[in-house]
Amino acid sequence: MASVLESTPPRFTADDVAALTAELFGLGGDARDLGSERDQTFLVEAAGVVKISNAAENPANLELEAAAIEYALRADPDLPIARQLRSATHQGHVVRLFERMPGRHGGPHLSDAAVRAYGTTHARLARALRGFFHPAAGRELLWDLKHAAELRQHLEHLGDRRRLVEPVLDRYEEQVAPLWPALPAQVVHGDMNLGNVLLDEHGFVSGIVDFGDSCHTAAVADLAVAIASLMRGRAVDDAFRAARIAVDGYQSRAPLEQAELDVLADLVATRMAAIVTISAWRTARYPENAAYIQAEDADSWALLERWDPEQWRHELGGARLTVPTDALAGRREAAVGALLTNLTYDEPVHVVRGEGVWLIDDAGRRLLDGYNNVPVVGHGHPRVTEAIVRQTRTLNTHARYLYEPLIELAERLLATMPGLDTVMLVNSGSEANDVAWRIAAGVTGHDGAVITEHAYHGVTAAIADLSPEEWPPGYVPPHVTRIPPTLELGPTAPLAATFLDAGLTSDGIRPATAERAQALLQATHDAGGLFVADEVQIGYGRSGEGLWMYRHLGLEPDLVTLGKPMGNGYPVAAVLTRRELVERFPFAGTVFSTFGGNPVAAQAALAVLDVIEDERLVAHAKHVGGLLRERIRSLGHPAIRDVRGIGLLTGVELDTPERARDVVNRLRADGVLVGRTGPRDDVLKIRPPLIFDEPHVELLVAALGASLH
Ligand code: PMP
């Protein structure tokens, strides 16, 4: 592997090279030695840069370099790469003439802007080489961090200081090498350090030279080389600050995978270990070239002396230190406790990841999510997460500018709701209901509201009054009439609006029937009010009866509100209504919500609609929900008083609230998450992502049966 590093570099003088350039290429003037590790490099006036290769160099490697340069320039013609102009052979040495690039060598103290741009340029180069292949790229170079374990054979040259390098290599072998086969790999430049670029007067890269270390390896190893170079000459804190800015620049063009971020800090340390080790070995062998060889040693040693693997990884990979659940719960209580709702379950669920119908806790335990309706297409659905990430990279702004995703979303929603023609995009179900309430009150000139007994519609001041589920004892807003789950509305004062969640979720999951809901709508209109179908909870296919339950019930509401599952967890919500109503709303044309319908929110919502369609989740919800209720009923347990619901919204009424509480906690201990609802909190609420499938039903029902005994 070390053959070229071991063989003596060529030893031509500047005069030799000036003469040679004239002879071989018919060009040139004075030559000046630029220094090199294993070759010789000269600047020859009026010709370019002349590189005389080591006689031991395999010609295939030089072909690889030339081909890589040409390929990268085809992929990204604006990259400032020095082209190879000519090539000839002289006394067994390949002599190549390269384009002379503008700028000068500089650094390591670049401005933050230059550091960021360095990362960006590097990422462009890496991307430009992504599709490149050459058989010689499989060569083994000691500088390639893939082979860092081989550095051990040279540690003897470090004397005492090998104690600073050995632990870095130990960690590399334990933590990085096993992951190597799974890291994204490609042909890379291999040595994007400051010595191989030219900089303009602002420190921005104006030339990329020396593909002499290009090979096929992990892309993040190539990045580590650049990062180590940019960290040089800075105090540790500032070095990491600069490193993070460079990584930002890199990721603006070539986002890293988590696995790459995880190993980056260790690779940076390994690169520094490689610099000092190879340098010590080669200095012993070629003392006359010591100045060139040792140029980066001091800075590398200074950083290696401050090496702390966990801290470096935290600084560079953003890894969070794991916090014990008890301590975290204590901090939650201390920092946010008073207003925020309590944690669910006696033993808090400390979640770190979600995947499909599973939530994964801090101990890596998988909990079956039978509770959360927001991740309607499953936790972390790739279509949705990618839509969010891609749009975030491209553009995120607000609805005072014209952009397509918002309009497309509005049109897609309207197409599912015949009779409605106007959409307002907001950020939460509460905000949607608040806007609906303002429209209703503004248009009717009334302030009376009708809701079900134990309804929940949201958290704003106006909507909290319409959410008796959360009312403190004795709180009774005078303008609000509560009706039972049978939806019977007696004579009432003039109304602004009736809000109905047709699943009657917080009333204990007692889905409305068409007849009762239609009668309520009629009674609302008779009282001069508007009817709001709150589909925040029951919409998006949960009912298994089309996307929207109000349509299944044959209602023609004046307003429809959407939220929760709409962005699969990304905040996005909507109010849909008729233009004719909005035009009578005194605040028409002035309602704006900064984040409402932003491009990212809109893309998330579009992706959710697509996935629900592609995966046929509405029909699936109907089938699996039906099976779930049937299987729970078949448990035949005396504590189960009723099993009811629609689609993937199921309520299991138990004999006492204490029993419900106990069952919920036992299920949680058993790795199954469900909730509780109803005026007496005696109803199990089972409301999973719509991808919940038959095996999940069996798991849940088995656990439920066990928890009841
Ligand atoms: N309406 C209904 C029927 C809801 O279930 C909820 C939330 N549970 C809301 C409105 C309020 O939505 P958000 O929490 O997004 O404000």
PDB file of N, CA and C in Angstrom, residues 373-457:
ATOM      1  N   ASN A 373     -53.544   9.630  16.513  1.00  0.00           N
ATOM      2  CA  ASN A 373     -54.217   9.831  15.230  1.00  0.00           C
ATOM      3  C   ASN A 373     -53.459  10.790  14.330  1.00  0.00           C
ATOM      4  N   VAL A 374     -52.570  11.585  14.914  1.00  0.00           N
ATOM      5  CA  VAL A 374     -51.876  12.584  14.088  1.00  0.00           C
ATOM      6  C   VAL A 374     -51.007  11.924  13.003  1.00  0.00           C
ATOM      7  N   PRO A 375     -50.142  10.965  13.366  1.00  0.00           N
ATOM      8  CA  PRO A 375     -49.344  10.301  12.322  1.00  0.00           C
ATOM      9  C   PRO A 375     -50.232   9.339  11.534  1.00  0.00           C
ATOM     10  N   VAL A 376     -51.162   9.908  10.801  1.00  0.00           N
ATOM     11  CA  VAL A 376     -52.245   9.127  10.201  1.00  0.00           C
ATOM     12  C   VAL A 376     -51.719   8.085   9.226  1.00  0.00           C
ATOM     13  N   VAL A 377     -50.612   8.408   8.513  1.00  0.00           N
ATOM     14  CA  VAL A 377     -50.048   7.442   7.562  1.00  0.00           C
ATOM     15  C   VAL A 377     -48.853   6.705   8.176  1.00  0.00           C
ATOM     16  N   GLY A 378     -48.704   6.828   9.487  1.00  0.00           N
ATOM     17  CA  GLY A 378     -47.619   6.136  10.189  1.00  0.00           C
ATOM     18  C   GLY A 378     -46.519   7.112  10.575  1.00  0.00           C
ATOM     19  N   HIS A 379     -45.891   6.825  11.710  1.00  0.00           N
ATOM     20  CA  HIS A 379     -44.787   7.679  12.173  1.00  0.00           C
ATOM     21  C   HIS A 379     -43.678   7.672  11.129  1.00  0.00           C
ATOM     22  N   GLY A 380     -43.166   8.858  10.819  1.00  0.00           N
ATOM     23  CA  GLY A 380     -41.997   8.977   9.941  1.00  0.00           C
ATOM     24  C   GLY A 380     -42.226   8.462   8.535  1.00  0.00           C
ATOM     25  N   HIS A 381     -43.443   8.585   8.013  1.00  0.00           N
ATOM     26  CA  HIS A 381     -43.656   8.078   6.641  1.00  0.00           C
ATOM     27  C   HIS A 381     -42.692   8.777   5.678  1.00  0.00           C
ATOM     28  N   PRO A 382     -41.940   7.992   4.902  1.00  0.00           N
ATOM     29  CA  PRO A 382     -40.901   8.605   4.059  1.00  0.00           C
ATOM     30  C   PRO A 382     -41.445   9.610   3.046  1.00  0.00           C
ATOM     31  N   ARG A 383     -42.655   9.369   2.528  1.00  0.00           N
ATOM     32  CA  ARG A 383     -43.178  10.315   1.526  1.00  0.00           C
ATOM     33  C   ARG A 383     -43.359  11.686   2.182  1.00  0.00           C
ATOM     34  N   VAL A 384     -43.868  11.676   3.395  1.00  0.00           N
ATOM     35  CA  VAL A 384     -44.144  12.944   4.070  1.00  0.00           C
ATOM     36  C   VAL A 384     -42.851  13.591   4.565  1.00  0.00           C
ATOM     37  N   THR A 385     -41.994  12.800   5.194  1.00  0.00           N
ATOM     38  CA  THR A 385     -40.770  13.414   5.729  1.00  0.00           C
ATOM     39  C   THR A 385     -39.912  13.966   4.594  1.00  0.00           C
ATOM     40  N   GLU A 386     -39.841  13.237   3.494  1.00  0.00           N
ATOM     41  CA  GLU A 386     -39.029  13.743   2.378  1.00  0.00           C
ATOM     42  C   GLU A 386     -39.654  15.000   1.771  1.00  0.00           C
ATOM     43  N   ALA A 387     -40.978  15.012   1.682  1.00  0.00           N
ATOM     44  CA  ALA A 387     -41.635  16.208   1.144  1.00  0.00           C
ATOM     45  C   ALA A 387     -41.294  17.416   2.012  1.00  0.00           C
ATOM     46  N   ILE A 388     -41.310  17.215   3.320  1.00  0.00           N
ATOM     47  CA  ILE A 388     -41.024  18.309   4.249  1.00  0.00           C
ATOM     48  C   ILE A 388     -39.573  18.764   4.111  1.00  0.00           C
ATOM     49  N   VAL A 389     -38.681  17.798   4.104  1.00  0.00           N
ATOM     50  CA  VAL A 389     -37.257  18.141   4.064  1.00  0.00           C
ATOM     51  C   VAL A 389     -36.916  18.827   2.733  1.00  0.00           C
ATOM     52  N   ARG A 390     -37.422  18.264   1.647  1.00  0.00           N
ATOM     53  CA  ARG A 390     -37.078  18.822   0.334  1.00  0.00           C
ATOM     54  C   ARG A 390     -37.616  20.238   0.175  1.00  0.00           C
ATOM     55  N   GLN A 391     -38.870  20.427   0.607  1.00  0.00           N
ATOM     56  CA  GLN A 391     -39.433  21.765   0.462  1.00  0.00           C
ATOM     57  C   GLN A 391     -38.728  22.748   1.411  1.00  0.00           C
ATOM     58  N   THR A 392     -38.333  22.262   2.577  1.00  0.00           N
ATOM     59  CA  THR A 392     -37.620  23.136   3.514  1.00  0.00           C
ATOM     60  C   THR A 392     -36.304  23.604   2.904  1.00  0.00           C
ATOM     61  N   ARG A 393     -35.623  22.683   2.213  1.00  0.00           N
ATOM     62  CA  ARG A 393     -34.365  23.072   1.570  1.00  0.00           C
ATOM     63  C   ARG A 393     -34.601  24.065   0.444  1.00  0.00           C
ATOM     64  N   THR A 394     -35.730  23.931  -0.219  1.00  0.00           N
ATOM     65  CA  THR A 394     -35.949  24.712  -1.428  1.00  0.00           C
ATOM     66  C   THR A 394     -36.500  26.094  -1.110  1.00  0.00           C
ATOM     67  N   LEU A 395     -37.582  26.110  -0.336  1.00  0.00           N
ATOM     68  CA  LEU A 395     -38.244  27.388  -0.058  1.00  0.00           C
ATOM     69  C   LEU A 395     -39.227  27.209   1.074  1.00  0.00           C
ATOM     70  N   ASN A 396     -39.175  28.110   2.047  1.00  0.00           N
ATOM     71  CA  ASN A 396     -40.275  28.188   2.997  1.00  0.00           C
ATOM     72  C   ASN A 396     -40.537  29.663   3.260  1.00  0.00           C
ATOM     73  N   THR A 397     -41.778  30.064   3.040  1.00  0.00           N
ATOM     74  CA  THR A 397     -42.117  31.463   3.227  1.00  0.00           C
ATOM     75  C   THR A 397     -43.597  31.530   3.582  1.00  0.00           C
ATOM     76  N   HIS A 398     -44.220  32.685   3.414  1.00  0.00           N
ATOM     77  CA  HIS A 398     -45.601  32.826   3.865  1.00  0.00           C
ATOM     78  C   HIS A 398     -46.520  33.205   2.710  1.00  0.00           C
ATOM     79  N   ALA A 399     -47.806  33.170   3.050  1.00  0.00           N
ATOM     80  CA  ALA A 399     -48.832  33.220   2.007  1.00  0.00           C
ATOM     81  C   ALA A 399     -49.046  34.608   1.396  1.00  0.00           C
ATOM     82  N   ARG A 400     -48.214  35.593   1.743  1.00  0.00           N
ATOM     83  CA  ARG A 400     -48.314  36.869   1.031  1.00  0.00           C
ATOM     84  C   ARG A 400     -47.543  36.819  -0.284  1.00  0.00           C
ATOM     85  N   TYR A 401     -46.801  35.735  -0.472  1.00  0.00           N
ATOM     86  CA  TYR A 401     -46.184  35.501  -1.776  1.00  0.00           C
ATOM     87  C   TYR A 401     -46.971  34.413  -2.491  1.00  0.00           C
ATOM     88  N   LEU A 402     -46.810  34.403  -3.781  1.00  0.00           N
ATOM     89  CA  LEU A 402     -47.516  33.411  -4.587  1.00  0.00           C
ATOM     90  C   LEU A 402     -46.606  32.196  -4.775  1.00  0.00           C
ATOM     91  N   TYR A 403     -47.057  31.061  -4.376  1.00  0.00           N
ATOM     92  CA  TYR A 403     -46.320  29.818  -4.630  1.00  0.00           C
ATOM     93  C   TYR A 403     -47.325  28.703  -4.798  1.00  0.00           C
ATOM     94  N   GLU A 404     -46.882  27.663  -5.510  1.00  0.00           N
ATOM     95  CA  GLU A 404     -47.818  26.653  -5.968  1.00  0.00           C
ATOM     96  C   GLU A 404     -48.400  25.726  -4.900  1.00  0.00           C
ATOM     97  N   PRO A 405     -47.573  25.221  -3.959  1.00  0.00           N
ATOM     98  CA  PRO A 405     -48.105  24.160  -3.085  1.00  0.00           C
ATOM     99  C   PRO A 405     -49.383  24.560  -2.339  1.00  0.00           C
ATOM    100  N   LEU A 406     -49.456  25.778  -1.850  1.00  0.00           N
ATOM    101  CA  LEU A 406     -50.649  26.210  -1.126  1.00  0.00           C
ATOM    102  C   LEU A 406     -51.888  26.135  -2.012  1.00  0.00           C
ATOM    103  N   ILE A 407     -51.734  26.612  -3.223  1.00  0.00           N
ATOM    104  CA  ILE A 407     -52.886  26.640  -4.138  1.00  0.00           C
ATOM    105  C   ILE A 407     -53.303  25.213  -4.482  1.00  0.00           C
ATOM    106  N   GLU A 408     -52.273  24.389  -4.753  1.00  0.00           N
ATOM    107  CA  GLU A 408     -52.582  23.010  -5.120  1.00  0.00           C
ATOM    108  C   GLU A 408     -53.315  22.310  -3.975  1.00  0.00           C
ATOM    109  N   LEU A 409     -52.852  22.556  -2.750  1.00  0.00           N
ATOM    110  CA  LEU A 409     -53.497  21.931  -1.591  1.00  0.00           C
ATOM    111  C   LEU A 409     -54.939  22.415  -1.462  1.00  0.00           C
ATOM    112  N   ALA A 410     -55.124  23.714  -1.591  1.00  0.00           N
ATOM    113  CA  ALA A 410     -56.477  24.263  -1.464  1.00  0.00           C
ATOM    114  C   ALA A 410     -57.402  23.620  -2.499  1.00  0.00           C
ATOM    115  N   GLU A 411     -56.907  23.505  -3.731  1.00  0.00           N
ATOM    116  CA  GLU A 411     -57.729  22.912  -4.793  1.00  0.00           C
ATOM    117  C   GLU A 411     -58.012  21.434  -4.524  1.00  0.00           C
ATOM    118  N   ARG A 412     -56.984  20.726  -4.059  1.00  0.00           N
ATOM    119  CA  ARG A 412     -57.171  19.297  -3.766  1.00  0.00           C
ATOM    120  C   ARG A 412     -58.227  19.111  -2.680  1.00  0.00           C
ATOM    121  N   LEU A 413     -58.175  19.950  -1.640  1.00  0.00           N
ATOM    122  CA  LEU A 413     -59.151  19.821  -0.553  1.00  0.00           C
ATOM    123  C   LEU A 413     -60.557  20.147  -1.059  1.00  0.00           C
ATOM    124  N   LEU A 414     -60.657  21.237  -1.799  1.00  0.00           N
ATOM    125  CA  LEU A 414     -61.979  21.638  -2.299  1.00  0.00           C
ATOM    126  C   LEU A 414     -62.598  20.546  -3.178  1.00  0.00           C
ATOM    127  N   ALA A 415     -61.750  19.876  -3.937  1.00  0.00           N
ATOM    128  CA  ALA A 415     -62.266  18.831  -4.830  1.00  0.00           C
ATOM    129  C   ALA A 415     -62.909  17.696  -4.049  1.00  0.00           C
ATOM    130  N   THR A 416     -62.559  17.582  -2.760  1.00  0.00           N
ATOM    131  CA  THR A 416     -63.150  16.505  -1.952  1.00  0.00           C
ATOM    132  C   THR A 416     -64.400  16.967  -1.200  1.00  0.00           C
ATOM    133  N   MET A 417     -64.721  18.263  -1.336  1.00  0.00           N
ATOM    134  CA  MET A 417     -65.840  18.809  -0.552  1.00  0.00           C
ATOM    135  C   MET A 417     -66.776  19.624  -1.435  1.00  0.00           C
ATOM    136  N   PRO A 418     -67.563  18.936  -2.246  1.00  0.00           N
ATOM    137  CA  PRO A 418     -68.475  19.652  -3.142  1.00  0.00           C
ATOM    138  C   PRO A 418     -69.342  20.628  -2.342  1.00  0.00           C
ATOM    139  N   GLY A 419     -69.567  21.787  -2.934  1.00  0.00           N
ATOM    140  CA  GLY A 419     -70.393  22.778  -2.241  1.00  0.00           C
ATOM    141  C   GLY A 419     -69.568  23.831  -1.525  1.00  0.00           C
ATOM    142  N   LEU A 420     -68.325  23.516  -1.218  1.00  0.00           N
ATOM    143  CA  LEU A 420     -67.455  24.515  -0.587  1.00  0.00           C
ATOM    144  C   LEU A 420     -66.477  25.024  -1.645  1.00  0.00           C
ATOM    145  N   ASP A 421     -66.087  26.293  -1.521  1.00  0.00           N
ATOM    146  CA  ASP A 421     -65.276  26.883  -2.589  1.00  0.00           C
ATOM    147  C   ASP A 421     -64.140  27.759  -2.088  1.00  0.00           C
ATOM    148  N   THR A 422     -63.957  27.826  -0.772  1.00  0.00           N
ATOM    149  CA  THR A 422     -62.964  28.760  -0.239  1.00  0.00           C
ATOM    150  C   THR A 422     -62.211  28.115   0.928  1.00  0.00           C
ATOM    151  N   VAL A 423     -60.884  28.266   0.906  1.00  0.00           N
ATOM    152  CA  VAL A 423     -60.042  27.628   1.917  1.00  0.00           C
ATOM    153  C   VAL A 423     -59.206  28.672   2.635  1.00  0.00           C
ATOM    154  N   MET A 424     -59.061  28.515   3.941  1.00  0.00           N
ATOM    155  CA  MET A 424     -58.102  29.320   4.709  1.00  0.00           C
ATOM    156  C   MET A 424     -57.182  28.332   5.413  1.00  0.00           C
ATOM    157  N   LEU A 425     -55.887  28.464   5.155  1.00  0.00           N
ATOM    158  CA  LEU A 425     -54.938  27.533   5.775  1.00  0.00           C
ATOM    159  C   LEU A 425     -54.321  28.148   7.021  1.00  0.00           C
ATOM    160  N   VAL A 426     -54.355  27.403   8.103  1.00  0.00           N
ATOM    161  CA  VAL A 426     -53.821  27.865   9.386  1.00  0.00           C
ATOM    162  C   VAL A 426     -52.940  26.770   9.988  1.00  0.00           C
ATOM    163  N   ASN A 427     -52.733  26.813  11.305  1.00  0.00           N
ATOM    164  CA  ASN A 427     -51.701  25.959  11.903  1.00  0.00           C
ATOM    165  C   ASN A 427     -52.163  24.916  12.892  1.00  0.00           C
ATOM    166  N   SER A 428     -53.373  25.020  13.366  1.00  0.00           N
ATOM    167  CA  SER A 428     -53.829  24.038  14.353  1.00  0.00           C
ATOM    168  C   SER A 428     -55.338  23.941  14.264  1.00  0.00           C
ATOM    169  N   GLY A 429     -55.850  22.839  14.801  1.00  0.00           N
ATOM    170  CA  GLY A 429     -57.294  22.661  14.839  1.00  0.00           C
ATOM    171  C   GLY A 429     -57.957  23.791  15.606  1.00  0.00           C
ATOM    172  N   SER A 430     -57.313  24.209  16.672  1.00  0.00           N
ATOM    173  CA  SER A 430     -57.862  25.298  17.473  1.00  0.00           C
ATOM    174  C   SER A 430     -57.988  26.566  16.642  1.00  0.00           C
ATOM    175  N   GLU A 431     -56.928  26.853  15.903  1.00  0.00           N
ATOM    176  CA  GLU A 431     -56.932  28.077  15.109  1.00  0.00           C
ATOM    177  C   GLU A 431     -57.999  27.987  14.007  1.00  0.00           C
ATOM    178  N   ALA A 432     -58.139  26.797  13.429  1.00  0.00           N
ATOM    179  CA  ALA A 432     -59.163  26.610  12.395  1.00  0.00           C
ATOM    180  C   ALA A 432     -60.543  26.857  13.001  1.00  0.00           C
ATOM    181  N   ASN A 433     -60.782  26.274  14.176  1.00  0.00           N
ATOM    182  CA  ASN A 433     -62.084  26.476  14.815  1.00  0.00           C
ATOM    183  C   ASN A 433     -62.286  27.932  15.234  1.00  0.00           C
ATOM    184  N   ASP A 434     -61.213  28.560  15.637  1.00  0.00           N
ATOM    185  CA  ASP A 434     -61.303  29.969  16.030  1.00  0.00           C
ATOM    186  C   ASP A 434     -61.720  30.839  14.838  1.00  0.00           C
ATOM    187  N   VAL A 435     -61.101  30.572  13.697  1.00  0.00           N
ATOM    188  CA  VAL A 435     -61.468  31.318  12.490  1.00  0.00           C
ATOM    189  C   VAL A 435     -62.916  31.020  12.119  1.00  0.00           C
ATOM    190  N   ALA A 436     -63.292  29.739  12.212  1.00  0.00           N
ATOM    191  CA  ALA A 436     -64.676  29.351  11.884  1.00  0.00           C
ATOM    192  C   ALA A 436     -65.652  30.082  12.810  1.00  0.00           C
ATOM    193  N   TRP A 437     -65.295  30.139  14.077  1.00  0.00           N
ATOM    194  CA  TRP A 437     -66.163  30.819  15.052  1.00  0.00           C
ATOM    195  C   TRP A 437     -66.291  32.316  14.730  1.00  0.00           C
ATOM    196  N   ARG A 438     -65.180  32.926  14.399  1.00  0.00           N
ATOM    197  CA  ARG A 438     -65.217  34.360  14.073  1.00  0.00           C
ATOM    198  C   ARG A 438     -66.084  34.607  12.844  1.00  0.00           C
ATOM    199  N   ILE A 439     -65.942  33.735  11.852  1.00  0.00           N
ATOM    200  CA  ILE A 439     -66.766  33.902  10.642  1.00  0.00           C
ATOM    201  C   ILE A 439     -68.236  33.754  11.014  1.00  0.00           C
ATOM    202  N   ALA A 440     -68.540  32.705  11.800  1.00  0.00           N
ATOM    203  CA  ALA A 440     -69.941  32.452  12.153  1.00  0.00           C
ATOM    204  C   ALA A 440     -70.517  33.623  12.947  1.00  0.00           C
ATOM    205  N   ALA A 441     -69.771  34.081  13.927  1.00  0.00           N
ATOM    206  CA  ALA A 441     -70.269  35.185  14.755  1.00  0.00           C
ATOM    207  C   ALA A 441     -70.391  36.455  13.921  1.00  0.00           C
ATOM    208  N   GLY A 442     -69.401  36.688  13.058  1.00  0.00           N
ATOM    209  CA  GLY A 442     -69.402  37.897  12.237  1.00  0.00           C
ATOM    210  C   GLY A 442     -70.534  37.900  11.225  1.00  0.00           C
ATOM    211  N   VAL A 443     -70.781  36.754  10.613  1.00  0.00           N
ATOM    212  CA  VAL A 443     -71.782  36.680   9.558  1.00  0.00           C
ATOM    213  C   VAL A 443     -73.197  36.701  10.133  1.00  0.00           C
ATOM    214  N   THR A 444     -73.411  35.971  11.253  1.00  0.00           N
ATOM    215  CA  THR A 444     -74.775  35.888  11.800  1.00  0.00           C
ATOM    216  C   THR A 444     -75.094  37.075  12.701  1.00  0.00           C
ATOM    217  N   GLY A 445     -74.069  37.691  13.253  1.00  0.00           N
ATOM    218  CA  GLY A 445     -74.305  38.756  14.230  1.00  0.00           C
ATOM    219  C   GLY A 445     -74.784  38.209  15.570  1.00  0.00           C
ATOM    220  N   HIS A 446     -74.745  36.883  15.726  1.00  0.00           N
ATOM    221  CA  HIS A 446     -75.159  36.264  16.998  1.00  0.00           C
ATOM    222  C   HIS A 446     -73.938  35.808  17.779  1.00  0.00           C
ATOM    223  N   ASP A 447     -74.178  35.429  19.060  1.00  0.00           N
ATOM    224  CA  ASP A 447     -73.039  34.882  19.800  1.00  0.00           C
ATOM    225  C   ASP A 447     -73.347  33.548  20.487  1.00  0.00           C
ATOM    226  N   GLY A 448     -74.495  32.970  20.169  1.00  0.00           N
ATOM    227  CA  GLY A 448     -74.830  31.688  20.793  1.00  0.00           C
ATOM    228  C   GLY A 448     -74.099  30.535  20.125  1.00  0.00           C
ATOM    229  N   ALA A 449     -73.647  29.566  20.957  1.00  0.00           N
ATOM    230  CA  ALA A 449     -72.946  28.403  20.420  1.00  0.00           C
ATOM    231  C   ALA A 449     -73.578  27.127  20.958  1.00  0.00           C
ATOM    232  N   VAL A 450     -73.570  26.086  20.107  1.00  0.00           N
ATOM    233  CA  VAL A 450     -74.034  24.772  20.529  1.00  0.00           C
ATOM    234  C   VAL A 450     -72.902  23.773  20.344  1.00  0.00           C
ATOM    235  N   ILE A 451     -72.718  22.969  21.385  1.00  0.00           N
ATOM    236  CA  ILE A 451     -71.680  21.923  21.341  1.00  0.00           C
ATOM    237  C   ILE A 451     -72.204  20.713  22.097  1.00  0.00           C
ATOM    238  N   THR A 452     -71.524  19.592  21.953  1.00  0.00           N
ATOM    239  CA  THR A 452     -71.945  18.423  22.737  1.00  0.00           C
ATOM    240  C   THR A 452     -71.414  18.568  24.168  1.00  0.00           C
ATOM    241  N   GLU A 453     -72.008  17.762  25.049  1.00  0.00           N
ATOM    242  CA  GLU A 453     -71.769  17.899  26.491  1.00  0.00           C
ATOM    243  C   GLU A 453     -70.305  17.945  26.896  1.00  0.00           C
ATOM    244  N   HIS A 454     -69.532  17.030  26.330  1.00  0.00           N
ATOM    245  CA  HIS A 454     -68.145  16.897  26.788  1.00  0.00           C
ATOM    246  C   HIS A 454     -67.170  17.167  25.629  1.00  0.00           C
ATOM    247  N   ALA A 455     -67.579  18.073  24.768  1.00  0.00           N
ATOM    248  CA  ALA A 455     -66.810  18.307  23.532  1.00  0.00           C
ATOM    249  C   ALA A 455     -65.421  18.880  23.801  1.00  0.00           C
ATOM    250  N   TYR A 456     -64.565  18.704  22.816  1.00  0.00           N
ATOM    251  CA  TYR A 456     -63.294  19.450  22.776  1.00  0.00           C
ATOM    252  C   TYR A 456     -63.112  19.994  21.370  1.00  0.00           C
ATOM    253  N   HIS A 457     -62.907  21.319  21.282  1.00  0.00           N
ATOM    254  CA  HIS A 457     -62.682  21.911  19.963  1.00  0.00           C
ATOM    255  C   HIS A 457     -61.413  22.751  19.890  1.00  0.00           C
TER     256      HIS A 457
END
